[in-house]
Amino acid sequence: MKNKTGYYVKSILISFIFLVAFCVTYISHVYAIEVIGANTGLKVNVSDVLVSTDNLAPGDTKASTMTIYIDPESNTSSLRVWIRSEIIESVLGKEVNGIRGNLDDRLVLTVTHQDGKELHSGSISKFDKNVLVGDIQK
């Protein structure tokens, strides 16, 4: 009986270790939007569905919408708004002919204002400087 109990304890312990190792090593993509000035009433909404870039092929396009507005409960009536992107981590692509690709310089990002004015069109790595969106009114 003691031998069977030891076997079960070892099995449970090994299963637990595998489960913890899986949870610790699991890699997930994090999409984050940081709003600097949220204390002024600035709010941001993005599309409910995040744009997946896991399986893009040359020529593929993806679209999403971001809405920037002032909280109706805020005392602020207008704000000047800038936008930029920041790459937190680069994940190199698959190796082809001994070279691993970096998509930061290949992915083209186009940011268009609701009035149709193009704020940025170029590689996502070049969208690292503040771009004026404009003055947002309540």
PDB file of C-alpha atoms in Angstrom:
ATOM      1  CA  MET A   1       0.000   0.000   0.000  1.00  0.00           C
ATOM      2  CA  LYS A   2       2.815   2.366   0.935  1.00  0.00           C
ATOM      3  CA  ASN A   3       4.494   1.679  -2.421  1.00  0.00           C
ATOM      4  CA  LYS A   4       1.304   2.555  -4.364  1.00  0.00           C
ATOM      5  CA  THR A   5       0.858   5.784  -2.380  1.00  0.00           C
ATOM      6  CA  GLY A   6       4.423   6.791  -3.206  1.00  0.00           C
ATOM      7  CA  TYR A   7       3.767   6.057  -6.878  1.00  0.00           C
ATOM      8  CA  TYR A   8       0.656   8.270  -6.889  1.00  0.00           C
ATOM      9  CA  VAL A   9       2.445  11.093  -5.084  1.00  0.00           C
ATOM     10  CA  LYS A  10       5.320  10.938  -7.578  1.00  0.00           C
ATOM     11  CA  SER A  11       2.895  10.920 -10.523  1.00  0.00           C
ATOM     12  CA  ILE A  12       0.992  13.917  -9.181  1.00  0.00           C
ATOM     13  CA  LEU A  13       4.225  15.780  -8.441  1.00  0.00           C
ATOM     14  CA  ILE A  14       5.609  15.124 -11.937  1.00  0.00           C
ATOM     15  CA  SER A  15       2.307  16.211 -13.516  1.00  0.00           C
ATOM     16  CA  PHE A  16       2.347  19.381 -11.424  1.00  0.00           C
ATOM     17  CA  ILE A  17       5.933  20.166 -12.475  1.00  0.00           C
ATOM     18  CA  PHE A  18       5.031  19.731 -16.162  1.00  0.00           C
ATOM     19  CA  LEU A  19       1.976  21.942 -15.731  1.00  0.00           C
ATOM     20  CA  VAL A  20       4.014  24.683 -14.043  1.00  0.00           C
ATOM     21  CA  ALA A  21       6.751  24.420 -16.685  1.00  0.00           C
ATOM     22  CA  PHE A  22       4.146  24.727 -19.455  1.00  0.00           C
ATOM     23  CA  CYS A  23       2.553  27.776 -17.822  1.00  0.00           C
ATOM     24  CA  VAL A  24       5.893  29.481 -17.232  1.00  0.00           C
ATOM     25  CA  THR A  25       7.222  28.905 -20.744  1.00  0.00           C
ATOM     26  CA  TYR A  26       3.978  29.679 -22.611  1.00  0.00           C
ATOM     27  CA  ILE A  27       4.517  32.752 -24.779  1.00  0.00           C
ATOM     28  CA  SER A  28       1.628  35.018 -25.601  1.00  0.00           C
ATOM     29  CA  HIS A  29       1.446  38.230 -27.584  1.00  0.00           C
ATOM     30  CA  VAL A  30       0.444  41.274 -25.621  1.00  0.00           C
ATOM     31  CA  TYR A  31      -1.241  44.159 -27.324  1.00  0.00           C
ATOM     32  CA  ALA A  32      -1.225  47.252 -25.164  1.00  0.00           C
ATOM     33  CA  ILE A  33      -2.311  50.810 -25.528  1.00  0.00           C
ATOM     34  CA  GLU A  34      -0.932  53.301 -23.064  1.00  0.00           C
ATOM     35  CA  VAL A  35      -2.888  56.522 -22.734  1.00  0.00           C
ATOM     36  CA  ILE A  36      -0.700  59.308 -21.408  1.00  0.00           C
ATOM     37  CA  GLY A  37      -3.073  61.982 -20.185  1.00  0.00           C
ATOM     38  CA  ALA A  38      -5.905  59.711 -19.083  1.00  0.00           C
ATOM     39  CA  ASN A  39      -6.240  61.917 -16.011  1.00  0.00           C
ATOM     40  CA  THR A  40      -7.374  64.739 -18.323  1.00  0.00           C
ATOM     41  CA  GLY A  41     -10.311  62.705 -19.613  1.00  0.00           C
ATOM     42  CA  LEU A  42      -8.626  61.306 -22.726  1.00  0.00           C
ATOM     43  CA  LYS A  43     -10.067  57.908 -23.667  1.00  0.00           C
ATOM     44  CA  VAL A  44      -9.193  55.362 -26.366  1.00  0.00           C
ATOM     45  CA  ASN A  45     -11.306  52.545 -27.790  1.00  0.00           C
ATOM     46  CA  VAL A  46      -9.960  49.975 -30.235  1.00  0.00           C
ATOM     47  CA  SER A  47     -11.600  47.322 -32.403  1.00  0.00           C
ATOM     48  CA  ASP A  48     -12.909  44.389 -30.397  1.00  0.00           C
ATOM     49  CA  VAL A  49     -10.918  41.965 -32.542  1.00  0.00           C
ATOM     50  CA  LEU A  50      -7.144  42.365 -32.379  1.00  0.00           C
ATOM     51  CA  VAL A  51      -5.335  42.179 -35.699  1.00  0.00           C
ATOM     52  CA  SER A  52      -3.481  38.882 -35.851  1.00  0.00           C
ATOM     53  CA  THR A  53      -0.164  39.029 -37.671  1.00  0.00           C
ATOM     54  CA  ASP A  54       0.837  35.415 -37.024  1.00  0.00           C
ATOM     55  CA  ASN A  55       0.225  34.130 -40.537  1.00  0.00           C
ATOM     56  CA  LEU A  56       0.584  37.051 -42.944  1.00  0.00           C
ATOM     57  CA  ALA A  57       1.676  36.530 -46.528  1.00  0.00           C
ATOM     58  CA  PRO A  58       3.115  39.213 -48.836  1.00  0.00           C
ATOM     59  CA  GLY A  59       0.308  41.498 -49.989  1.00  0.00           C
ATOM     60  CA  ASP A  60      -2.058  40.678 -47.107  1.00  0.00           C
ATOM     61  CA  THR A  61      -3.777  43.617 -45.451  1.00  0.00           C
ATOM     62  CA  LYS A  62      -5.460  43.872 -42.059  1.00  0.00           C
ATOM     63  CA  ALA A  63      -7.508  46.745 -40.670  1.00  0.00           C
ATOM     64  CA  SER A  64      -8.618  47.921 -37.256  1.00  0.00           C
ATOM     65  CA  THR A  65     -10.134  51.071 -35.843  1.00  0.00           C
ATOM     66  CA  MET A  66      -9.067  53.225 -32.913  1.00  0.00           C
ATOM     67  CA  THR A  67     -11.325  55.953 -31.563  1.00  0.00           C
ATOM     68  CA  ILE A  68      -9.810  58.718 -29.438  1.00  0.00           C
ATOM     69  CA  TYR A  69     -12.220  60.918 -27.506  1.00  0.00           C
ATOM     70  CA  ILE A  70     -12.715  62.958 -24.342  1.00  0.00           C
ATOM     71  CA  ASP A  71     -14.730  61.349 -21.571  1.00  0.00           C
ATOM     72  CA  PRO A  72     -18.144  63.064 -21.459  1.00  0.00           C
ATOM     73  CA  GLU A  73     -17.874  63.202 -17.641  1.00  0.00           C
ATOM     74  CA  SER A  74     -14.559  65.096 -17.842  1.00  0.00           C
ATOM     75  CA  ASN A  75     -14.238  68.840 -17.257  1.00  0.00           C
ATOM     76  CA  THR A  76     -11.890  69.055 -20.247  1.00  0.00           C
ATOM     77  CA  SER A  77     -13.399  70.520 -23.419  1.00  0.00           C
ATOM     78  CA  SER A  78     -10.501  70.010 -25.872  1.00  0.00           C
ATOM     79  CA  LEU A  79      -7.140  68.266 -26.006  1.00  0.00           C
ATOM     80  CA  ARG A  80      -4.249  68.214 -28.443  1.00  0.00           C
ATOM     81  CA  VAL A  81      -3.432  64.585 -29.239  1.00  0.00           C
ATOM     82  CA  TRP A  82      -0.325  62.865 -30.624  1.00  0.00           C
ATOM     83  CA  ILE A  83       0.144  59.201 -31.480  1.00  0.00           C
ATOM     84  CA  ARG A  84       3.130  56.868 -31.972  1.00  0.00           C
ATOM     85  CA  SER A  85       4.033  53.206 -31.689  1.00  0.00           C
ATOM     86  CA  GLU A  86       6.719  51.578 -29.631  1.00  0.00           C
ATOM     87  CA  ILE A  87       8.062  48.117 -30.357  1.00  0.00           C
ATOM     88  CA  ILE A  88       8.588  46.397 -27.027  1.00  0.00           C
ATOM     89  CA  GLU A  89       9.944  43.125 -28.391  1.00  0.00           C
ATOM     90  CA  SER A  90      10.935  41.927 -31.847  1.00  0.00           C
ATOM     91  CA  VAL A  91      10.378  38.292 -32.725  1.00  0.00           C
ATOM     92  CA  LEU A  92      12.440  37.174 -35.696  1.00  0.00           C
ATOM     93  CA  GLY A  93      10.704  35.193 -38.420  1.00  0.00           C
ATOM     94  CA  LYS A  94      11.504  31.712 -39.657  1.00  0.00           C
ATOM     95  CA  GLU A  95      14.984  31.027 -40.968  1.00  0.00           C
ATOM     96  CA  VAL A  96      15.254  30.980 -44.761  1.00  0.00           C
ATOM     97  CA  ASN A  97      18.647  30.333 -46.391  1.00  0.00           C
ATOM     98  CA  GLY A  98      20.367  30.921 -43.055  1.00  0.00           C
ATOM     99  CA  ILE A  99      18.711  34.315 -42.490  1.00  0.00           C
ATOM    100  CA  ARG A 100      15.958  35.098 -39.983  1.00  0.00           C
ATOM    101  CA  GLY A 101      13.654  37.910 -41.053  1.00  0.00           C
ATOM    102  CA  ASN A 102      12.750  40.980 -39.013  1.00  0.00           C
ATOM    103  CA  LEU A 103       9.251  42.173 -39.883  1.00  0.00           C
ATOM    104  CA  ASP A 104       9.523  45.473 -37.985  1.00  0.00           C
ATOM    105  CA  ASP A 105      11.022  47.057 -41.098  1.00  0.00           C
ATOM    106  CA  ARG A 106       8.776  45.130 -43.525  1.00  0.00           C
ATOM    107  CA  LEU A 107       5.282  45.553 -42.064  1.00  0.00           C
ATOM    108  CA  VAL A 108       3.661  48.662 -43.498  1.00  0.00           C
ATOM    109  CA  LEU A 109       1.442  50.613 -41.123  1.00  0.00           C
ATOM    110  CA  THR A 110      -0.981  53.201 -42.446  1.00  0.00           C
ATOM    111  CA  VAL A 111      -2.663  55.510 -39.943  1.00  0.00           C
ATOM    112  CA  THR A 112      -5.487  57.605 -41.350  1.00  0.00           C
ATOM    113  CA  HIS A 113      -7.424  60.338 -39.534  1.00  0.00           C
ATOM    114  CA  GLN A 114     -11.221  60.166 -39.750  1.00  0.00           C
ATOM    115  CA  ASP A 115     -11.092  63.194 -42.068  1.00  0.00           C
ATOM    116  CA  GLY A 116      -9.063  61.109 -44.550  1.00  0.00           C
ATOM    117  CA  LYS A 117      -5.684  62.732 -43.832  1.00  0.00           C
ATOM    118  CA  GLU A 118      -2.882  60.156 -43.799  1.00  0.00           C
ATOM    119  CA  LEU A 119      -0.867  60.550 -40.587  1.00  0.00           C
ATOM    120  CA  HIS A 120       1.651  57.783 -41.317  1.00  0.00           C
ATOM    121  CA  SER A 121       2.338  55.307 -44.078  1.00  0.00           C
ATOM    122  CA  GLY A 122       5.510  53.289 -43.845  1.00  0.00           C
ATOM    123  CA  SER A 123       7.228  50.611 -41.823  1.00  0.00           C
ATOM    124  CA  ILE A 124       5.942  50.131 -38.321  1.00  0.00           C
ATOM    125  CA  SER A 125       9.465  50.710 -36.989  1.00  0.00           C
ATOM    126  CA  LYS A 126       9.390  54.271 -38.391  1.00  0.00           C
ATOM    127  CA  PHE A 127       6.218  55.207 -36.449  1.00  0.00           C
ATOM    128  CA  ASP A 128       8.289  55.806 -33.314  1.00  0.00           C
ATOM    129  CA  LYS A 129       8.058  59.617 -33.249  1.00  0.00           C
ATOM    130  CA  ASN A 130       5.044  61.605 -32.059  1.00  0.00           C
ATOM    131  CA  VAL A 131       2.617  62.429 -34.887  1.00  0.00           C
ATOM    132  CA  LEU A 132       0.032  65.129 -34.305  1.00  0.00           C
ATOM    133  CA  VAL A 133      -3.509  63.773 -34.604  1.00  0.00           C
ATOM    134  CA  GLY A 134      -5.045  67.155 -33.893  1.00  0.00           C
ATOM    135  CA  ASP A 135      -7.209  68.914 -31.352  1.00  0.00           C
ATOM    136  CA  ILE A 136     -10.042  66.758 -30.088  1.00  0.00           C
ATOM    137  CA  GLN A 137     -13.212  68.506 -28.962  1.00  0.00           C
ATOM    138  CA  LYS A 138     -15.707  67.126 -26.482  1.00  0.00           C
TER     139      LYS A 138
END
